[in-house]
PDB file of C-alpha atoms and ligand atoms in Angstrom:
ATOM      1  CA  MET A   1      85.252 123.657  70.402  1.00 69.00           C
ATOM      2  CA  ALA A   2      82.833 122.349  72.927  1.00 93.00           C
ATOM      3  CA  ILE A   3      79.378 122.770  74.318  1.00 97.00           C
ATOM      4  CA  ARG A   4      79.735 124.005  77.884  1.00 97.00           C
ATOM      5  CA  LYS A   5      77.527 123.249  80.835  1.00 97.00           C
ATOM      6  CA  ILE A   6      75.281 126.178  81.758  1.00 97.00           C
ATOM      7  CA  ALA A   7      75.243 127.330  85.368  1.00 98.00           C
ATOM      8  CA  ARG A   8      71.743 127.338  86.808  1.00 98.00           C
ATOM      9  CA  ILE A   9      70.332 129.670  89.428  1.00 97.00           C
ATOM     10  CA  GLY A  10      71.828 128.868  92.825  1.00 97.00           C
ATOM     11  CA  THR A  11      75.345 128.585  91.397  1.00 98.00           C
ATOM     12  CA  PRO A  12      77.455 131.322  93.062  1.00 98.00           C
ATOM     13  CA  VAL A  13      79.209 132.384  89.829  1.00 98.00           C
ATOM     14  CA  LEU A  14      75.886 133.810  88.567  1.00 98.00           C
ATOM     15  CA  ARG A  15      75.835 136.292  91.455  1.00 98.00           C
ATOM     16  CA  LYS A  16      79.397 137.558  91.179  1.00 97.00           C
ATOM     17  CA  LYS A  17      80.434 140.793  89.525  1.00 94.00           C
ATOM     18  CA  VAL A  18      82.833 139.913  86.724  1.00 98.00           C
ATOM     19  CA  ARG A  19      86.310 141.266  86.017  1.00 98.00           C
ATOM     20  CA  GLU A  20      87.112 143.179  82.833  1.00 98.00           C
ATOM     21  CA  LEU A  21      89.642 141.903  80.301  1.00 98.00           C
ATOM     22  CA  SER A  22      92.694 143.738  79.007  1.00 98.00           C
ATOM     23  CA  PRO A  23      93.011 144.217  75.223  1.00 98.00           C
ATOM     24  CA  SER A  24      95.705 141.521  75.073  1.00 98.00           C
ATOM     25  CA  GLU A  25      93.450 139.108  76.968  1.00 98.00           C
ATOM     26  CA  ILE A  26      90.583 139.886  74.585  1.00 98.00           C
ATOM     27  CA  THR A  27      92.634 139.001  71.507  1.00 98.00           C
ATOM     28  CA  SER A  28      94.341 135.972  73.080  1.00 98.00           C
ATOM     29  CA  GLU A  29      93.997 132.449  71.700  1.00 98.00           C
ATOM     30  CA  GLU A  30      92.426 131.386  74.975  1.00 98.00           C
ATOM     31  CA  THR A  31      89.617 133.934  74.589  1.00 98.00           C
ATOM     32  CA  LYS A  32      89.085 132.941  70.950  1.00 98.00           C
ATOM     33  CA  LYS A  33      88.606 129.357  72.091  1.00 97.00           C
ATOM     34  CA  LEU A  34      86.229 130.477  74.808  1.00 98.00           C
ATOM     35  CA  LEU A  35      84.186 132.415  72.232  1.00 98.00           C
ATOM     36  CA  HIS A  36      83.920 129.318  70.050  1.00 97.00           C
ATOM     37  CA  ASP A  37      82.612 127.416  73.057  1.00 98.00           C
ATOM     38  CA  MET A  38      80.117 130.165  73.847  1.00 98.00           C
ATOM     39  CA  PHE A  39      78.711 130.119  70.316  1.00 97.00           C
ATOM     40  CA  ASP A  40      78.544 126.316  70.316  1.00 97.00           C
ATOM     41  CA  THR A  41      76.734 126.431  73.644  1.00 97.00           C
ATOM     42  CA  LEU A  42      74.338 129.181  72.565  1.00 96.00           C
ATOM     43  CA  GLU A  43      73.449 127.263  69.426  1.00 95.00           C
ATOM     44  CA  ASP A  44      72.960 123.979  71.262  1.00 95.00           C
ATOM     45  CA  TYR A  45      70.669 125.564  73.856  1.00 94.00           C
ATOM     46  CA  GLU A  46      68.891 127.583  71.139  1.00 91.00           C
ATOM     47  CA  GLY A  47      69.331 130.825  73.042  1.00 93.00           C
ATOM     48  CA  ILE A  48      69.641 134.361  71.699  1.00 95.00           C
ATOM     49  CA  GLY A  49      72.312 135.507  74.113  1.00 97.00           C
ATOM     50  CA  LEU A  50      74.853 134.163  76.542  1.00 98.00           C
ATOM     51  CA  ALA A  51      77.019 135.835  79.161  1.00 98.00           C
ATOM     52  CA  ALA A  52      80.350 134.333  80.247  1.00 98.00           C
ATOM     53  CA  PRO A  53      79.276 133.758  83.896  1.00 98.00           C
ATOM     54  CA  GLN A  54      76.589 131.414  82.579  1.00 98.00           C
ATOM     55  CA  ILE A  55      79.377 129.021  81.586  1.00 98.00           C
ATOM     56  CA  TYR A  56      81.345 129.579  84.816  1.00 98.00           C
ATOM     57  CA  GLU A  57      83.681 132.262  83.415  1.00 98.00           C
ATOM     58  CA  SER A  58      83.554 135.341  85.615  1.00 98.00           C
ATOM     59  CA  ILE A  59      84.667 137.844  82.975  1.00 98.00           C
ATOM     60  CA  ALA A  60      83.019 140.814  81.229  1.00 98.00           C
ATOM     61  CA  LEU A  61      81.968 139.095  78.026  1.00 98.00           C
ATOM     62  CA  ALA A  62      78.581 138.451  76.456  1.00 98.00           C
ATOM     63  CA  ILE A  63      77.383 137.361  73.038  1.00 98.00           C
ATOM     64  CA  ILE A  64      74.043 138.403  71.606  1.00 97.00           C
ATOM     65  CA  HIS A  65      72.552 136.835  68.520  1.00 96.00           C
ATOM     66  CA  TYR A  66      69.422 138.835  67.920  1.00 93.00           C
ATOM     67  CA  PRO A  67      67.982 139.481  65.410  1.00 89.00           C
ATOM     68  CA  GLN A  68      69.112 136.079  64.237  1.00 87.00           C
ATOM     69  CA  ASN A  69      69.379 137.158  60.608  1.00 91.00           C
ATOM     70  CA  GLU A  70      72.155 139.568  61.609  1.00 93.00           C
ATOM     71  CA  ASP A  71      75.720 138.799  62.655  1.00 94.00           C
ATOM     72  CA  PRO A  72      76.020 138.143  66.379  1.00 96.00           C
ATOM     73  CA  LYS A  73      77.481 140.836  68.610  1.00 97.00           C
ATOM     74  CA  ILE A  74      80.501 140.055  70.776  1.00 98.00           C
ATOM     75  CA  VAL A  75      80.691 142.459  73.669  1.00 98.00           C
ATOM     76  CA  PHE A  76      83.644 142.851  76.062  1.00 98.00           C
ATOM     77  CA  ASN A  77      83.794 145.240  79.054  1.00 98.00           C
ATOM     78  CA  PRO A  78      80.430 146.892  78.265  1.00 98.00           C
ATOM     79  CA  LYS A  79      79.124 150.144  79.739  1.00 98.00           C
ATOM     80  CA  ILE A  80      75.435 150.807  79.425  1.00 97.00           C
ATOM     81  CA  SER A  81      73.701 154.193  79.209  1.00 98.00           C
ATOM     82  CA  VAL A  82      69.952 154.641  79.234  1.00 98.00           C
ATOM     83  CA  LEU A  83      68.792 156.894  76.370  1.00 98.00           C
ATOM     84  CA  ASP A  84      65.063 156.605  76.984  1.00 98.00           C
ATOM     85  CA  GLU A  85      63.815 155.713  80.453  1.00 98.00           C
ATOM     86  CA  THR A  86      60.330 154.850  79.230  1.00 97.00           C
ATOM     87  CA  LEU A  87      59.690 151.328  80.442  1.00 96.00           C
ATOM     88  CA  GLN A  88      58.693 148.500  78.130  1.00 95.00           C
ATOM     89  CA  GLY A  89      57.726 145.030  79.291  1.00 92.00           C
ATOM     90  CA  PHE A  90      58.542 141.636  77.794  1.00 93.00           C
ATOM     91  CA  TRP A  91      58.326 138.064  78.967  1.00 92.00           C
ATOM     92  CA  GLU A  92      61.904 136.992  79.571  1.00 95.00           C
ATOM     93  CA  GLY A  93      63.476 133.608  79.973  1.00 96.00           C
ATOM     94  CA  CYS A  94      67.009 132.621  80.882  1.00 97.00           C
ATOM     95  CA  LEU A  95      69.091 129.530  80.175  1.00 97.00           C
ATOM     96  CA  SER A  96      70.254 129.764  83.797  1.00 98.00           C
ATOM     97  CA  VAL A  97      66.653 129.804  85.071  1.00 97.00           C
ATOM     98  CA  PRO A  98      65.214 127.002  82.957  1.00 95.00           C
ATOM     99  CA  GLU A  99      61.543 126.306  82.319  1.00 95.00           C
ATOM    100  CA  LEU A 100      60.366 129.707  83.528  1.00 96.00           C
ATOM    101  CA  ARG A 101      59.170 132.961  82.028  1.00 94.00           C
ATOM    102  CA  GLY A 102      58.867 136.257  83.836  1.00 94.00           C
ATOM    103  CA  PHE A 103      57.466 139.632  82.886  1.00 93.00           C
ATOM    104  CA  VAL A 104      60.096 142.368  83.221  1.00 95.00           C
ATOM    105  CA  GLU A 105      59.980 146.085  82.452  1.00 95.00           C
ATOM    106  CA  ARG A 106      63.153 147.827  81.321  1.00 97.00           C
ATOM    107  CA  PRO A 107      64.109 151.124  79.656  1.00 98.00           C
ATOM    108  CA  ARG A 108      63.209 151.027  75.976  1.00 98.00           C
ATOM    109  CA  LYS A 109      66.391 152.505  74.506  1.00 98.00           C
ATOM    110  CA  VAL A 110      70.018 152.128  75.591  1.00 98.00           C
ATOM    111  CA  ARG A 111      73.529 152.679  74.290  1.00 98.00           C
ATOM    112  CA  ILE A 112      76.278 150.162  74.941  1.00 98.00           C
ATOM    113  CA  ASP A 113      79.936 151.137  74.713  1.00 98.00           C
ATOM    114  CA  TYR A 114      82.160 148.089  74.523  1.00 98.00           C
ATOM    115  CA  LEU A 115      85.221 146.471  72.999  1.00 98.00           C
ATOM    116  CA  ASP A 116      84.792 144.023  70.150  1.00 98.00           C
ATOM    117  CA  GLU A 117      86.774 140.808  69.655  1.00 98.00           C
ATOM    118  CA  THR A 118      89.685 142.792  68.189  1.00 98.00           C
ATOM    119  CA  ALA A 119      89.644 145.012  71.324  1.00 98.00           C
ATOM    120  CA  ARG A 120      88.456 147.986  69.275  1.00 98.00           C
ATOM    121  CA  ALA A 121      86.060 150.438  70.953  1.00 98.00           C
ATOM    122  CA  LYS A 122      82.537 150.211  69.581  1.00 98.00           C
ATOM    123  CA  SER A 123      79.160 151.639  70.406  1.00 98.00           C
ATOM    124  CA  ILE A 124      75.673 150.417  69.614  1.00 97.00           C
ATOM    125  CA  VAL A 125      72.249 151.925  70.200  1.00 98.00           C
ATOM    126  CA  VAL A 126      69.399 149.474  70.629  1.00 97.00           C
ATOM    127  CA  GLU A 127      65.708 149.965  71.229  1.00 97.00           C
ATOM    128  CA  GLY A 128      62.614 147.854  71.576  1.00 97.00           C
ATOM    129  CA  PHE A 129      63.074 144.140  72.186  1.00 96.00           C
ATOM    130  CA  PRO A 130      66.835 144.155  71.370  1.00 97.00           C
ATOM    131  CA  ALA A 131      67.283 146.727  74.169  1.00 98.00           C
ATOM    132  CA  THR A 132      65.768 144.218  76.590  1.00 98.00           C
ATOM    133  CA  VAL A 133      68.016 141.434  75.254  1.00 97.00           C
ATOM    134  CA  PHE A 134      71.180 143.518  75.768  1.00 98.00           C
ATOM    135  CA  GLN A 135      70.131 144.660  79.235  1.00 98.00           C
ATOM    136  CA  HIS A 136      69.324 141.092  80.258  1.00 98.00           C
ATOM    137  CA  GLU A 137      72.763 139.896  79.099  1.00 98.00           C
ATOM    138  CA  LEU A 138      74.702 142.744  80.654  1.00 98.00           C
ATOM    139  CA  ASP A 139      72.852 142.207  83.957  1.00 98.00           C
ATOM    140  CA  HIS A 140      74.574 138.805  84.091  1.00 98.00           C
ATOM    141  CA  LEU A 141      77.941 140.588  84.311  1.00 98.00           C
ATOM    142  CA  PHE A 142      76.785 142.308  87.501  1.00 97.00           C
ATOM    143  CA  GLY A 143      75.361 139.211  89.153  1.00 98.00           C
ATOM    144  CA  VAL A 144      71.780 140.224  88.390  1.00 98.00           C
ATOM    145  CA  LEU A 145      69.136 137.828  87.038  1.00 98.00           C
ATOM    146  CA  TYR A 146      65.849 138.830  85.435  1.00 97.00           C
ATOM    147  CA  ILE A 147      63.887 137.322  88.297  1.00 95.00           C
ATOM    148  CA  ASP A 148      65.322 140.111  90.498  1.00 95.00           C
ATOM    149  CA  ARG A 149      63.510 142.608  88.293  1.00 95.00           C
ATOM    150  CA  ILE A 150      60.076 141.029  88.158  1.00 92.00           C
ATOM    151  CA  LYS A 151      57.362 143.291  89.431  1.00 80.00           C
ATOM    152  CA  ASN A 152      53.824 142.338  90.224  1.00 74.00           C
ATOM    153  CA  VAL A 153      51.536 143.076  87.349  1.00 70.00           C
ATOM    154  CA  PRO A 154      48.025 144.095  88.430  1.00 63.00           C
ATOM    155  CA  GLY A 155      45.672 141.145  88.215  1.00 66.00           C
ATOM    156  CA  GLY A 156      48.356 139.057  86.577  1.00 73.00           C
ATOM    157  CA  THR A 157      51.009 136.507  87.290  1.00 77.00           C
ATOM    158  CA  PRO A 158      54.509 137.823  86.585  1.00 87.00           C
ATOM    159  CA  LEU A 159      56.303 134.461  86.745  1.00 91.00           C
ATOM    160  CA  CYS A 160      55.221 131.191  85.221  1.00 91.00           C
ATOM    161  CA  PHE A 161      56.473 127.930  83.799  1.00 94.00           C
ATOM    162  CA  THR A 162      57.004 127.898  80.026  1.00 92.00           C
ATOM    163  CA  GLU A 163      54.106 125.489  79.592  1.00 93.00           C
ATOM    164  CA  GLU A 164      51.661 127.733  81.441  1.00 90.00           C
ATOM    165  CA  TYR A 165      53.130 130.779  79.704  1.00 89.00           C
ATOM    166  CA  ALA A 166      52.342 129.224  76.317  1.00 90.00           C
ATOM    167  CA  ARG A 167      48.918 128.147  77.492  1.00 90.00           C
ATOM    168  CA  TYR A 168      47.701 131.287  79.223  1.00 86.00           C
ATOM    169  CA  HIS A 169      49.983 134.221  78.502  1.00 83.00           C
ATOM    170  CA  LEU A 170      51.262 133.953  74.952  1.00 81.00           C
ATOM    171  CA  PRO A 171      49.672 136.827  73.034  1.00 71.00           C
ATOM    172  CA  GLU A 172      47.252 135.648  70.361  1.00 62.00           C
ATOM    173  CA  GLU A 173      48.661 137.978  67.739  1.00 47.00           C
ATOM    174  CA  LYS A 174      52.345 137.969  67.109  1.00 45.00           C
ATOM    175  CA  GLY A 175      53.559 141.203  65.585  1.00 41.00           C
ATOM    176  CA  GLY A 176      55.973 140.506  62.762  1.00 38.00           C
ATOM    177  CA  GLU A 177      59.347 139.206  63.870  1.00 39.00           C
ATOM    178  CA  THR A 178      59.236 140.659  67.353  1.00 43.00           C
ATOM    179  CA  PRO A 179      59.211 137.759  69.754  1.00 52.00           C
ATOM    180  CA  GLU A 180      57.151 138.027  72.897  1.00 50.00           C
ATOM    181  CA  SER A 181      59.589 136.058  74.967  1.00 59.00           C
ATOM    182  CA  MET A 182      63.184 135.007  74.928  1.00 71.00           C
ATOM    183  CA  ASP A 183      65.760 132.652  76.334  1.00 73.00           C
ATOM    184  CA  ASP A 184      69.190 133.938  77.076  1.00 75.00           C
TER     185      ASP A 184
HETATM  186 ZN1   ZN B 201      69.988 135.060  81.187  1.00 66.55          ZN
END
């Protein structure tokens, strides 16, 4: 087990489309070891999700640990379907784009069909903030970063440093457990 170095924006691997894994690759010892490293890395960086390209592995694998009181999801070869196109906006952050926050709008409800760590077909429907987390992670498998999706907000600033985000853009009222920003 090891904490891996995270690729930062500018590193070519972050812009490559990944390759899918076969069921025997998914259940291999090598992949198990990689998963251990991904969880160690995610924990060390205090993120809520991590995609394999972020640790220089160009394969269709992401882990999502949100909500953090639930078991993390391990997602291989995912396919995403939009169930509700209504856009919702959140401030996003990314371990590969450190020290920044950007406001991104994404569909509010999606279904993800994927293989789990035993290579069994699974499906999950997520909405609200978790839908944004999954879409952000799966974007990494297609070489897309959240900064590609930032749109100008009228009268606002859609991209800022974390310090200025906390100072000027963090909502005063935090609704329950729903975070207003994320790092993954
Ligand atoms: Zn990210």
